[in-house]
Amino acid sequence: MNERKDSDVSTDPFPTSGDERRLDLDVELERDTEGVWTPSSLPSHDEVPPHIGFWKRFRRNKVALVAAIYLVLLVLAAVFAKQLVPQNPNVQNLLQVNAKPSGAHWFGQDDLGRDVFARIIYGARISLEASFLAVALALVVALPLGLVAGFVGGWVDQVLMRISDAIQVIPALVLALVISGILGPSTTNVGLALAIVFAPGFVRLVRGQVIGVREETYIEASRSIGAKPLFIIRKRVLHNVASPLIVQAAVTFGFALLAEASLSFLGLGVQAPDASWGTMLSRAFAQVYEAGWLLWIPGGAIAITVLAFNLIGDGLRDALGTETRGA
Amino acid sequence: MLTFIIRRIAALVPLLLIVSVIVFGLIVLVPGDASTTLAGGDQATPARILQVRHQLGLDRSFLSQYGRWAGHAIHLDFGRSLYSNQTITSEIWQRFPITLQIAGGALFFGLLIGVPLGIISGIRPRSVADRAVVFGTSAAIAMPSFWLALILILNFAVYRQILPSRGFVNFSDSPYEWFRHLLLPWIALGVLTAATIARQLRGALADVMASDHIRTSRSKGLAPLKVVGKHGLKNASAPVLTVVGLQVAYLVGGTVIVESIFGIAGLGSYVLTAVTRDDLPAIQGSVMFIALLTIIVNLLVDVSYALLNPKVRVE
């Protein structure tokens, strides 16, 4: 999924972009001499294509950059947990219960003497896995549905939108809780449940973008020279959908992480003895009178990571120059 | 206006129908044979399985099951829970007022904090006060509300024993204790609402304050407070209203986790209990009830939106 989006951004979606840059010059000239051009009269695709200088613009946003570096490190730590963390996250040491942080145990030890640092890193793995599954699955389902709803319109669009409405009428956490609870507690089921919860938002976003560009002149032009609908979608529409979708996906990732933590806090995610940040919080809460400080570590990890996703979302929004439509 | 309301209500009929199909359709997610799983899985006695099958009508076709369920649900009759002898509806009605007090209080808290903050930062964007508000609300939005609940308990019930850590007291029994027990849940849920409202109001107010008619009313010598109150806030209130509507769904969802943390027997903890014991009729009933609640709130938001902005009525 990610691969597809990346390639959409990096390959040139405008074979005519050379012309457009020339057009940009014309715009400048006319504005200088006659002052008749206003920015709003420019079609949206006359803006610099988002991938040009994307990295340059993203890098300028120092906060988003720090957030991105943090997330890359977190993902690496989660993937290479076995190599990085010498302690086994599930090995108990009942002689050192609720021990405060020390040189040997950076984040201390929990109520069963397990190393909290190791559990945070291994927990990151589960929390990120479930969130990734949720976002990826939601995208896979929502992208074609949104394209169809936007392109075909008519009753297909109506039906899809009413179903989205109906799903969104149920509060997200309640729906996720109910679905994952019925399916049975597991990380995969939490991911599945969250995918169902997030899909309508993505469908709406894609549909909105498609409707926005459907009537643009360049689409009409493609159609008039006999381009097939699938070709138009692939070469013309997906590019317009990609940027806001990437932004939305980053922000949704943060929501997914938060929801996963909430569900596993309630006992519906990963099962003991494996750690996720939510289950660590609920265990720490059970010990609140003995070792309240244990609450800070998994809670802080959740908050910082959710914040990082939001900041990256902001950074991407600025760097890609998109305003999300529809959702 | 009346035709607007009638049209809006009419549009809800298909929506409710689809919601009910989705909610009832949750049964297809039950792993394995539904009546065995719902009767308790491996430990279920054959008699109990038969009883569950009969109670839910699982021996019939999906369509006739749905028809029977929906026919009762129209009258807000969701049948009986698999675990208690009370009807689900009566259990919901017992618990709903408690959840209403939690969510309503949190919304009140959100408005109480969020509106002044939004005004302070919206009147003068990029001022010191504005920057402080933007920073504070960003932090508040990233803070998971259930973690906030735990931290509040740690600080106010464990380290300093000022407030109770769990439980609920009826207002009629003791208003003081009622307030003490609900204060932490309100704050835990309401901080995010406050931050969201402040953000939205800030954006809307900043836009309005930069517009021409504000400049006109300033230049004609209208008192600054009146400029903000009469022209600024009135125009900025519509977007805020939308956010308030969206917040209600968040607050109802949030009560699930907050009620479980604070040990309060409201609607949220009812859903959680139903989920943990695979009590499908109770799940379906409570989710349908919550969906209905959100729909009604959305309708109210739509109507008040139309009252504020006559253009909406025509569209």
XYZ file of C-alpha atoms in Angstrom:
642
model
C 0.000 0.000 0.000
C 2.699 2.418 1.023
C 4.679 1.480 -2.005
C 1.877 2.498 -4.286
C 1.424 5.866 -2.668
C 5.130 6.584 -2.727
C 5.406 5.788 -6.388
C 2.437 7.996 -7.107
C 4.124 10.881 -5.471
C 7.553 10.337 -6.912
C 6.767 9.525 -10.536
C 5.770 12.461 -12.634
C 1.973 12.506 -12.834
C 1.989 15.429 -15.249
C 3.656 14.577 -18.500
C 2.972 18.183 -19.412
C 4.494 19.754 -16.337
C 7.098 21.490 -18.491
C 4.296 23.320 -20.215
C 2.726 24.214 -16.964
C 5.831 25.852 -15.706
C 5.860 27.953 -18.836
C 2.229 28.746 -18.141
C 3.228 29.846 -14.678
C 5.578 32.374 -16.217
C 2.775 33.696 -18.371
C 0.688 34.099 -15.283
C 3.403 36.086 -13.629
C 3.772 38.335 -16.672
C 0.108 39.020 -17.049
C -0.241 39.757 -13.409
C 2.647 42.195 -13.580
C 1.467 44.127 -16.584
C -2.282 44.048 -16.305
C -2.961 42.759 -12.842
C -5.948 40.721 -13.983
C -4.890 37.396 -12.551
C -6.059 36.516 -9.129
C -4.777 33.369 -7.427
C -8.275 31.963 -7.197
C -8.719 31.986 -10.948
C -5.899 29.500 -11.310
C -6.994 25.880 -11.586
C -5.650 23.876 -8.658
C -3.353 21.727 -10.762
C -1.419 24.757 -11.898
C 0.241 24.823 -8.512
C 3.672 23.279 -8.318
C 3.148 19.525 -8.331
C 3.354 18.373 -4.721
C 6.334 16.079 -5.146
C 8.615 18.849 -6.382
C 10.601 20.035 -3.427
C 8.444 17.972 -1.083
C 11.372 16.828 0.995
C 12.816 20.338 1.042
C 9.578 21.763 2.366
C 9.011 18.974 4.861
C 12.549 19.361 6.188
C 11.998 23.049 6.820
C 9.342 22.159 9.384
C 11.698 21.280 12.239
C 8.949 20.021 14.551
C 7.589 17.588 11.982
C 11.127 16.482 11.190
C 11.834 15.658 14.832
C 8.536 13.775 15.015
C 9.433 11.811 11.876
C 12.865 10.914 13.248
C 11.282 9.778 16.509
C 8.830 7.548 14.638
C 11.532 6.051 12.424
C 13.569 5.217 15.537
C 10.499 3.766 17.229
C 9.680 1.575 14.241
C 13.303 0.406 14.006
C 13.343 -0.369 17.724
C 10.096 -2.295 17.404
C 11.333 -4.291 14.408
C 14.737 -5.074 15.870
C 13.500 -5.467 19.447
C 15.177 -8.861 19.873
C 18.585 -7.530 18.851
C 18.297 -4.241 20.741
C 16.865 -5.265 24.072
C 18.816 -7.847 26.034
C 16.025 -8.422 28.581
C 13.142 -10.740 27.813
C 9.957 -8.686 28.285
C 8.062 -11.576 29.848
C 10.663 -12.854 32.315
C 9.528 -12.223 35.860
C 11.724 -11.345 38.800
C 9.602 -11.476 41.909
C 12.509 -10.320 44.070
C 12.460 -6.922 42.361
C 8.817 -6.015 42.156
C 7.913 -2.398 41.252
C 11.593 -1.418 41.314
C 12.343 2.185 40.388
C 14.399 2.919 37.254
C 18.070 1.995 37.510
C 21.120 1.486 35.304
C 20.176 -2.122 34.632
C 16.464 -1.395 34.159
C 16.092 2.009 32.528
C 12.360 2.337 33.086
C 12.238 0.220 36.244
C 10.375 -3.045 36.779
C 6.649 -3.749 36.946
C 4.512 -5.605 39.478
C 5.985 -8.945 38.407
C 9.535 -7.611 38.208
C 9.538 -7.528 34.415
C 11.723 -4.967 32.681
C 9.505 -2.017 31.729
C 11.864 -0.751 29.004
C 11.791 -4.118 27.246
C 8.013 -4.229 27.547
C 7.691 -0.723 26.098
C 9.781 -1.692 23.059
C 7.993 -5.000 22.531
C 4.697 -3.250 23.226
C 5.492 -0.694 20.526
C 5.663 -3.603 18.143
C 2.125 -4.721 18.966
C 0.665 -1.214 19.124
C 2.237 -0.246 15.786
C 1.286 -3.550 14.173
C -2.379 -3.170 15.076
C -2.464 0.475 13.983
C -0.702 -0.306 10.719
C -3.099 -3.146 10.008
C -6.051 -0.846 10.709
C -4.887 1.990 8.475
C -3.645 -0.242 5.642
C -6.818 -2.299 5.581
C -9.024 0.775 5.732
C -7.116 2.264 2.791
C -7.302 -0.921 0.727
C -11.058 -1.069 1.190
C -11.770 2.635 0.985
C -9.701 3.680 -2.015
C -11.612 1.660 -4.649
C -14.952 2.378 -2.967
C -14.251 6.100 -2.854
C -13.131 6.136 -6.493
C -16.254 4.287 -7.555
C -18.535 6.519 -5.480
C -16.945 9.657 -6.885
C -16.727 8.521 -10.493
C -19.898 6.548 -10.985
C -22.084 8.749 -8.797
C -25.799 8.040 -8.894
C -27.327 5.396 -6.678
C -23.994 3.598 -6.123
C -22.666 6.797 -4.568
C -25.859 7.251 -2.567
C -25.730 3.741 -1.126
C -22.043 3.961 -0.236
C -22.511 7.331 1.413
C -25.532 6.221 3.425
C -23.593 3.201 4.683
C -20.694 5.491 5.632
C -23.150 7.760 7.453
C -24.586 4.806 9.315
C -21.170 3.588 10.446
C -20.152 7.067 11.522
C -23.284 7.532 13.592
C -21.932 4.959 16.040
C -19.171 6.509 18.185
C -15.807 5.187 16.953
C -14.671 3.709 20.225
C -18.005 2.000 20.857
C -18.026 0.425 17.395
C -14.399 -0.698 17.637
C -15.043 -2.107 21.097
C -18.111 -4.009 20.005
C -16.604 -5.457 16.828
C -13.330 -6.524 18.385
C -15.192 -7.833 21.432
C -17.461 -10.028 19.338
C -14.606 -11.278 17.157
C -12.664 -12.174 20.276
C -9.669 -10.454 21.882
C -6.556 -10.363 19.696
C -4.319 -7.798 18.033
C -5.520 -8.776 14.560
C -9.154 -8.364 15.545
C -8.472 -4.934 17.006
C -6.856 -3.986 13.692
C -9.842 -5.333 11.772
C -12.328 -3.516 13.969
C -10.471 -0.225 13.644
C -10.249 -0.652 9.871
C -14.049 -0.826 9.717
C -14.276 2.268 11.890
C -11.805 4.292 9.796
C -12.820 3.176 6.306
C -15.827 5.562 5.935
C -13.636 8.601 6.572
C -11.253 7.526 3.820
C -14.096 6.701 1.409
C -15.506 10.182 1.962
C -12.138 11.826 1.435
C -11.379 9.963 -1.804
C -14.889 10.577 -3.096
C -14.620 14.280 -2.325
C -11.321 14.565 -4.177
C -12.633 12.643 -7.174
C -15.718 14.831 -7.420
C -13.467 17.868 -7.084
C -11.275 16.935 -10.053
C -13.836 15.033 -12.134
C -15.023 18.125 -13.961
C -11.602 19.742 -14.351
C -10.597 20.619 -17.891
C -7.589 18.340 -17.997
C -9.727 15.319 -17.133
C -12.191 16.333 -19.806
C -9.273 16.680 -22.213
C -7.993 13.194 -21.358
C -11.447 11.827 -21.913
C -11.873 13.604 -25.228
C -8.692 12.082 -26.631
C -10.099 8.688 -25.779
C -8.356 7.808 -22.512
C -9.976 4.865 -20.738
C -11.517 5.555 -17.313
C -8.992 3.312 -15.561
C -6.150 5.169 -17.227
C -7.614 8.494 -16.156
C -7.966 7.251 -12.593
C -4.445 5.899 -12.509
C -2.678 8.795 -14.191
C -4.795 11.810 -13.358
C -7.062 11.236 -10.383
C -4.941 9.151 -8.023
C -2.347 11.867 -7.991
C -4.869 14.362 -6.706
C -6.164 11.902 -4.164
C -2.740 10.809 -2.949
C -1.665 13.941 -1.088
C -4.699 14.448 1.139
C -4.930 10.705 1.631
C -1.361 10.541 2.918
C -2.077 13.341 5.356
C -5.267 11.696 6.531
C -3.508 8.347 6.873
C -0.825 9.856 9.117
C -3.404 11.443 11.400
C -5.543 8.286 11.406
C -2.491 6.271 12.388
C -2.335 8.353 15.550
C -6.030 7.752 16.229
C -5.544 4.036 15.613
C -2.719 3.903 18.112
C -4.864 5.673 20.679
C -7.835 3.401 20.029
C -5.668 0.283 20.178
C -4.327 1.456 23.525
C -7.875 2.102 24.777
C -9.107 -1.308 23.673
C -6.178 -3.216 25.104
C -6.529 -1.156 28.290
C -10.062 -2.537 28.488
C -8.711 -6.050 27.959
C -9.738 -6.529 24.347
C -6.394 -6.394 22.592
C -3.336 -8.530 23.023
C -3.570 -11.076 25.836
C -1.203 -11.595 28.773
C 1.678 -12.054 29.149
C 2.476 -10.122 25.963
C 2.746 -6.382 26.423
C 1.042 -3.568 24.599
C 1.043 -0.009 25.878
C -2.626 -0.236 26.787
C -2.302 -3.453 28.793
C 0.767 -2.025 30.548
C -1.342 0.956 31.599
C -4.131 -1.205 32.940
C -1.650 -3.304 34.952
C -0.011 -0.156 36.253
C -3.414 1.208 37.223
C -4.137 -1.931 39.223
C -0.949 -1.075 41.166
C -1.746 2.608 41.507
C -1.436 2.628 45.309
C 1.829 0.661 45.332
C 3.639 2.063 42.310
C 1.760 4.966 40.754
C 4.843 6.159 38.859
C 4.462 3.148 36.537
C 1.556 4.996 34.909
C 3.841 7.643 33.433
C 5.868 5.420 31.139
C 3.328 3.631 28.896
C 1.011 6.662 29.045
C 3.835 8.963 28.020
C 4.772 6.596 25.200
C 1.202 6.677 23.861
C 0.883 10.457 24.158
C 4.258 11.198 22.535
C 3.647 8.793 19.675
C 0.142 10.092 18.984
C 1.513 13.638 19.085
C 4.274 12.624 16.650
C 1.724 11.290 14.167
C -0.325 14.484 14.415
C 2.732 16.680 13.932
C 3.819 14.648 10.929
C 0.303 15.008 9.562
C 0.600 18.802 9.928
C 4.050 18.754 8.343
C 2.861 16.650 5.426
C -0.142 18.902 4.940
C 2.106 21.948 4.667
C 4.715 20.205 2.525
C 2.197 18.674 0.134
C 0.186 21.863 0.003
C -3.166 20.142 0.402
C -6.359 21.047 2.058
C -8.397 17.972 2.802
C -11.723 17.976 1.080
C -14.752 15.986 2.073
C -13.747 14.246 5.268
C -38.252 26.242 8.954
C -40.850 23.601 9.709
C -40.454 22.018 6.262
C -36.702 22.010 6.846
C -37.135 20.079 10.080
C -39.621 17.671 8.533
C -37.298 17.019 5.598
C -34.414 16.387 7.954
C -36.432 13.925 10.006
C -37.630 12.147 6.865
C -34.025 11.749 5.759
C -33.332 9.928 9.015
C -35.597 6.998 8.177
C -33.267 5.325 5.652
C -30.304 6.126 7.895
C -31.932 4.428 10.870
C -32.776 1.446 8.688
C -29.161 0.994 7.592
C -27.875 1.503 11.135
C -30.271 -1.149 12.392
C -29.119 -3.612 9.708
C -25.477 -2.977 10.645
C -26.159 -3.292 14.364
C -28.221 -6.431 13.990
C -25.716 -7.769 11.466
C -23.056 -7.785 14.191
C -24.242 -11.346 14.780
C -22.431 -12.524 11.646
C -19.161 -11.565 13.360
C -19.729 -14.056 16.187
C -17.097 -16.738 15.662
C -18.190 -20.365 15.333
C -21.775 -21.455 15.862
C -23.480 -18.334 17.231
C -25.753 -20.028 19.751
C -22.893 -22.152 21.165
C -20.493 -19.197 21.426
C -23.108 -16.941 22.984
C -24.148 -19.644 25.443
C -20.601 -19.699 26.782
C -18.539 -21.687 24.293
C -17.067 -24.985 25.464
C -18.686 -24.831 28.883
C -22.182 -24.397 27.463
C -24.710 -27.077 28.336
C -26.865 -28.351 25.471
C -29.942 -27.026 27.254
C -28.448 -23.559 27.506
C -27.468 -23.623 23.810
C -31.019 -24.518 22.863
C -32.376 -21.777 25.108
C -30.096 -19.155 23.542
C -30.943 -20.394 20.062
C -34.613 -20.098 20.810
C -34.360 -16.728 22.578
C -32.501 -15.143 19.672
C -34.478 -16.999 17.047
C -31.245 -18.336 15.571
C -33.086 -21.314 14.113
C -34.766 -19.019 11.623
C -33.494 -17.242 8.522
C -31.453 -14.048 8.911
C -34.190 -11.974 7.353
C -36.883 -13.193 9.687
C -34.538 -12.770 12.662
C -33.892 -9.196 11.607
C -37.563 -8.541 10.990
C -38.490 -9.729 14.442
C -35.709 -7.739 16.097
C -36.349 -4.545 14.136
C -40.100 -4.803 14.708
C -39.492 -4.652 18.432
C -36.627 -2.174 18.219
C -38.950 0.410 16.654
C -40.722 0.498 20.004
C -37.330 0.697 21.752
C -37.799 -2.895 22.856
C -34.478 -4.695 22.531
C -35.503 -7.953 24.167
C -33.884 -9.542 27.185
C -30.233 -9.784 28.093
C -28.741 -13.297 28.104
C -27.589 -12.771 31.677
C -30.270 -10.949 33.611
C -34.002 -11.198 33.758
C -34.582 -7.519 33.161
C -35.346 -6.183 29.731
C -32.435 -4.467 28.026
C -34.474 -1.315 27.623
C -35.099 -0.994 31.343
C -31.411 -1.605 32.059
C -30.468 1.074 29.546
C -32.900 3.569 31.071
C -31.474 2.922 34.526
C -27.969 3.648 33.367
C -28.508 6.324 30.767
C -29.112 9.217 33.214
C -25.745 8.516 34.844
C -23.946 8.621 31.503
C -25.861 11.764 30.615
C -24.564 13.410 33.770
C -20.988 12.420 32.950
C -21.088 13.402 29.275
C -23.186 16.513 29.892
C -20.885 17.684 32.674
C -17.847 17.075 30.481
C -19.420 19.063 27.656
C -20.216 21.866 30.101
C -16.638 21.779 31.342
C -15.428 21.866 27.739
C -17.513 24.945 26.961
C -16.631 26.624 30.258
C -12.888 26.347 29.547
C -12.859 26.192 25.755
C -14.982 29.240 24.904
C -12.995 31.805 26.952
C -9.714 30.371 25.682
C -10.982 30.467 22.112
C -12.068 34.094 22.501
C -8.795 35.166 24.106
C -6.704 33.658 21.330
C -9.098 34.367 18.468
C -9.323 38.110 19.123
C -5.586 38.601 18.824
C -3.956 35.854 16.771
C -0.204 35.493 17.229
C -0.244 37.305 20.572
C 1.471 35.759 23.594
C -1.865 34.603 24.982
C -2.772 33.062 21.635
C 0.508 31.177 21.419
C 0.030 29.843 24.939
C -3.473 28.645 24.074
C -2.329 26.992 20.853
C 0.488 25.198 22.645
C -1.723 24.115 25.531
C -4.498 22.830 23.291
C -2.019 20.869 21.131
C -0.755 19.119 24.236
C -4.306 18.488 25.443
C -5.328 16.972 22.113
C -2.397 14.545 22.147
C -3.126 13.478 25.730
C -5.179 10.275 25.724
C -8.231 10.978 27.863
C -8.045 7.651 29.647
C -4.439 8.279 30.577
C -5.447 11.717 31.829
C -8.082 9.986 33.982
C -5.428 7.719 35.485
C -3.041 10.605 36.133
C -5.832 12.612 37.773
C -6.626 9.675 40.041
C -2.946 9.288 40.870
C -2.614 12.946 41.839
C -5.947 13.711 43.474
C -7.008 10.379 44.932
C -3.735 8.554 45.651
C -0.982 11.100 46.369
C -3.317 13.759 47.755
C -6.507 12.153 48.941
C -8.769 15.082 48.080
C -11.211 13.342 45.743
C -12.629 9.827 45.558
C -11.054 7.528 42.961
C -14.208 5.673 42.020
C -17.945 5.357 42.455
C -21.026 7.479 41.938
C -23.423 9.275 44.287
C -26.856 10.445 43.241
C -27.399 14.173 43.191
C -30.552 13.745 45.285
C -28.576 11.910 47.980
C -25.831 14.482 48.349
C -25.090 17.223 45.840
C -21.651 17.769 47.364
C -20.609 14.114 47.098
C -22.168 13.942 43.617
C -19.923 16.782 42.528
C -16.832 15.314 44.189
C -17.339 11.949 42.494
C -17.967 13.370 39.054
C -15.318 16.087 38.995
C -12.446 13.875 37.831
C -14.486 12.079 35.112
C -15.666 15.473 33.852
C -12.140 16.841 33.631
C -10.726 13.644 32.109
C -13.299 13.677 29.324
C -13.763 17.419 29.036
C -10.167 18.520 28.491
C -10.143 17.270 24.914
C -13.546 18.865 24.300
C -12.287 22.158 25.715
C -9.195 22.048 23.516
C -11.194 21.209 20.393
C -13.742 23.956 21.043
C -11.014 26.491 21.794
C -9.215 25.605 18.560
C -12.347 25.826 16.452
C -13.542 29.055 18.023
C -10.079 30.573 17.651
C -10.025 29.834 13.923
C -13.580 31.009 13.300
C -13.242 34.146 15.395
C -9.911 35.106 13.838
C -11.513 34.871 10.388
C -14.526 36.920 11.419
C -12.466 39.554 13.227
C -10.415 40.123 10.066
C -13.515 40.763 7.976
C -14.799 44.103 6.729
C -17.967 44.408 8.764
C -15.954 44.137 11.979
C -13.709 46.928 10.757
C -16.801 48.980 10.020
C -18.341 48.448 13.421
C -14.996 49.263 15.035
C -14.624 52.443 13.041
C -18.111 53.638 13.822
C -17.028 53.565 17.459
C -18.785 50.488 18.781
C -17.366 49.402 22.138
C -14.755 46.625 21.677
C -16.728 44.218 23.878
C -19.803 44.763 21.758
C -17.842 44.238 18.551
C -16.720 40.854 19.776
C -19.981 39.881 21.416
C -22.506 41.098 18.902
C -20.698 40.688 15.586
C -17.741 38.425 16.206
C -19.141 35.626 18.342
C -22.449 35.507 16.564
C -20.739 34.725 13.287
C -18.140 32.457 14.820
C -20.672 30.335 16.666
C -21.818 28.195 13.725
C -18.558 26.242 13.240
C -18.310 25.794 16.986
C -21.778 24.301 17.013
C -20.678 21.655 14.524
C -17.762 20.746 16.755
C -20.031 20.493 19.769
C -22.210 18.050 17.812
C -19.193 15.940 16.909
C -17.984 16.059 20.494
C -21.145 14.395 21.744
C -20.239 11.207 19.872
C -16.717 11.385 21.279
C -18.034 11.939 24.788
C -20.435 8.996 24.607
C -17.609 6.803 23.306
C -15.297 8.157 25.974
C -17.712 7.253 28.770
C -17.052 3.566 28.030
C -13.506 3.861 29.222
C -14.006 6.569 31.830
C -16.878 4.702 33.485
C -14.756 1.587 33.589
C -11.835 3.470 35.194
C -14.003 5.221 37.771
C -16.188 2.195 38.427
C -19.432 3.922 37.484
C -22.390 1.830 36.301
C -23.489 3.896 33.318
C -24.338 3.111 29.730
C -20.680 2.931 28.717
C -19.821 0.286 31.271
C -23.014 -1.520 30.271
C -21.698 -1.845 26.709
C -18.341 -3.025 28.035
C -19.930 -5.635 30.301
C -22.116 -6.854 27.461
C -19.066 -7.124 25.192
C -16.957 -9.010 27.718
C -19.676 -11.581 28.337
C -20.723 -11.931 24.694
C -24.219 -10.762 25.585
C -25.242 -10.105 21.989
C -28.802 -8.791 22.548
C -27.485 -6.311 25.121
C -24.710 -5.245 22.728
C -27.159 -4.721 19.876
C -29.654 -2.872 22.054
C -27.159 -0.522 23.656
C -25.318 0.243 20.410
C -28.626 0.957 18.671
C -29.618 3.222 21.544
C -26.299 5.086 21.375
C -26.599 5.455 17.590
C -30.096 6.860 18.034
C -28.734 9.306 20.569
C -26.048 10.532 18.171
C -28.598 10.875 15.402
C -30.852 12.998 17.599
C -27.949 15.213 18.631
C -26.935 15.625 14.982
C -30.498 16.598 14.146
C -30.542 19.189 16.919
C -27.219 20.581 15.682
C -28.574 20.764 12.130
C -31.689 22.569 13.257
C -29.849 25.102 15.398
C -27.406 25.577 12.539
C -30.350 26.457 10.320
C -31.632 28.859 12.955
C -28.271 30.629 12.997
C -27.757 30.601 9.260
C -30.888 31.058 7.128
C -28.987 30.057 3.980
C -28.894 26.439 5.154
C -32.672 26.198 5.220
C -33.035 26.831 1.522
C -30.376 24.416 0.334
